[in-house]
Amino acid sequence: MNTDKTRDIAAMLLRAAKRKRLVSYQELHALFGRDEPLQSRYRALADAARSLSDCASLDYGCLMSLDNGLPGDDFFNRFRHDRPHEYEKVMGFGSAGRSTTKKRLIADAERLRVFEHASQTEANGNAANTSARTPRRNARNAPRRSRVDRKCETPLNDKA
């Protein structure tokens, strides 16, 4: 597999996460030639997601979006394999995984985590680039965290 494609996909996912947006599968496929097999495209996507974070704790592949707004089966298969307890908590034990409502719960929670991770990564990167004269934030002038930010810190809820 071409590592340049994996890097391109990783950059595309990270850029989308920082902008809090999704990536269509059409955008993914546009990076490849017509003759590139689907298997190698999805392998590159999985490798790119793993290069950004350990998929067992955070999967950037959740940012991929089909026409219905959900990521494809590639994401849900990784999620089921890497985090079986979280998957079963939402989908139910022995579930065939067909409920789009429950899939949306998984995808939305994971996307919030990815957006939070990307913003923290960006903030840490920007902190290294600031001058020594830049004042540090303290509790008084720190921005208040939104409800969405607090949601990112909690595991998936039990609602299904």
XYZ file of C-alpha atoms in Angstrom:
160
model
C 0.000 0.000 0.000
C 1.175 3.474 -0.814
C 2.104 5.265 2.410
C 1.563 8.611 0.672
C -2.148 7.793 0.346
C -2.313 6.846 4.018
C -0.683 10.166 4.937
C -3.079 12.050 2.639
C -6.086 10.368 4.255
C -4.739 11.037 7.763
C -4.235 14.712 6.880
C -7.755 14.894 5.437
C -9.259 13.336 8.600
C -7.271 15.575 10.931
C -8.206 18.700 8.954
C -11.875 17.688 9.094
C -11.683 17.025 12.841
C -10.139 20.428 13.525
C -12.936 22.039 11.497
C -15.574 19.825 13.160
C -16.807 18.466 9.856
C -17.266 15.078 8.215
C -15.581 13.524 5.181
C -17.630 11.857 2.467
C -16.554 8.536 1.048
C -16.480 10.272 -2.346
C -13.673 12.474 -1.008
C -11.806 9.350 0.087
C -12.214 7.600 -3.251
C -11.149 10.728 -5.149
C -7.657 10.243 -3.697
C -7.244 6.955 -5.591
C -7.017 5.941 -9.200
C -9.900 4.029 -10.770
C -7.943 0.775 -10.739
C -7.146 0.854 -7.022
C -9.033 -2.032 -5.342
C -11.559 -1.147 -2.642
C -9.778 -3.407 -0.176
C -6.579 -1.359 -0.393
C -8.549 1.905 -0.111
C -10.210 0.779 3.111
C -6.921 -0.591 4.429
C -5.374 2.841 3.837
C -8.315 4.456 5.666
C -7.879 2.120 8.659
C -4.114 2.731 8.687
C -4.693 6.487 8.551
C -7.147 6.323 11.465
C -4.625 4.280 13.478
C -1.863 6.770 12.683
C -3.906 9.552 14.315
C -4.855 7.618 17.451
C -5.202 4.160 18.866
C -8.552 2.972 17.485
C -9.141 1.035 20.692
C -9.627 4.363 22.454
C -10.441 6.857 19.679
C -11.217 6.245 15.996
C -10.873 9.095 13.505
C -12.593 6.856 10.954
C -15.899 7.906 12.536
C -15.585 11.143 10.553
C -16.336 9.292 7.330
C -19.904 9.823 6.194
C -22.266 7.949 3.915
C -25.348 9.603 2.399
C -27.254 8.859 5.625
C -24.630 10.686 7.706
C -23.240 7.551 9.338
C -19.767 6.116 8.890
C -19.570 2.888 6.912
C -19.327 -0.672 8.154
C -15.535 -0.350 8.264
C -15.849 1.960 11.295
C -18.469 -0.140 13.083
C -16.467 -3.336 12.530
C -13.369 -1.712 14.069
C -15.453 -0.325 16.940
C -17.044 -3.723 17.639
C -13.628 -5.407 17.538
C -11.667 -2.784 19.500
C -14.336 -1.870 22.077
C -16.740 -4.779 22.414
C -18.103 -3.669 25.798
C -19.036 -0.192 24.563
C -20.512 -1.682 21.404
C -22.666 -4.174 23.329
C -23.726 -1.498 25.800
C -25.355 0.479 22.993
C -26.272 -2.174 20.431
C -27.189 -4.976 22.814
C -25.588 -8.363 23.334
C -25.534 -10.490 20.201
C -26.903 -7.653 18.079
C -26.540 -7.912 14.324
C -25.828 -4.168 14.399
C -28.528 -3.070 11.985
C -30.196 -0.338 14.042
C -29.300 2.999 12.467
C -30.561 4.809 15.563
C -28.122 2.928 17.786
C -25.337 3.276 15.220
C -25.949 7.023 15.280
C -25.493 7.038 19.080
C -22.106 5.358 18.684
C -21.006 7.567 15.782
C -22.134 10.839 17.373
C -20.386 10.076 20.678
C -17.195 9.043 18.886
C -17.260 12.140 16.685
C -17.524 14.367 19.748
C -14.488 12.611 21.241
C -12.533 13.022 17.997
C -13.426 16.728 17.719
C -12.311 17.241 21.329
C -9.064 15.320 20.730
C -8.298 17.351 17.601
C -8.968 20.652 19.369
C -6.728 19.631 22.289
C -4.018 18.532 19.866
C -4.304 21.845 18.045
C -4.219 23.784 21.325
C -1.125 21.881 22.466
C 0.538 22.507 19.112
C -0.344 26.194 19.202
C 0.932 26.512 22.775
C 4.374 25.486 21.570
C 4.274 28.210 18.909
C 3.252 31.104 21.157
C 5.748 33.615 22.485
C 6.846 33.758 26.099
C 5.022 37.086 26.456
C 1.621 35.486 25.877
C -0.221 35.327 29.216
C -1.347 31.933 30.401
C -5.035 31.381 30.984
C -6.179 31.017 34.551
C -9.510 29.993 36.011
C -10.855 33.557 35.827
C -10.204 34.219 32.143
C -10.496 30.666 30.833
C -13.427 30.165 28.479
C -16.373 28.264 29.879
C -16.757 24.800 28.489
C -19.907 24.101 26.578
C -22.251 21.203 27.202
C -20.824 19.510 24.108
C -17.289 19.684 25.542
C -18.407 18.037 28.773
C -20.132 15.271 26.821
C -16.819 14.295 25.214
C -15.409 13.285 28.578
C -18.105 10.762 29.381
C -18.447 7.276 27.944
C -21.448 6.380 25.844
C -24.657 6.695 27.773
C -26.960 3.790 28.469
C -29.790 5.150 26.360
C -30.501 2.891 23.409
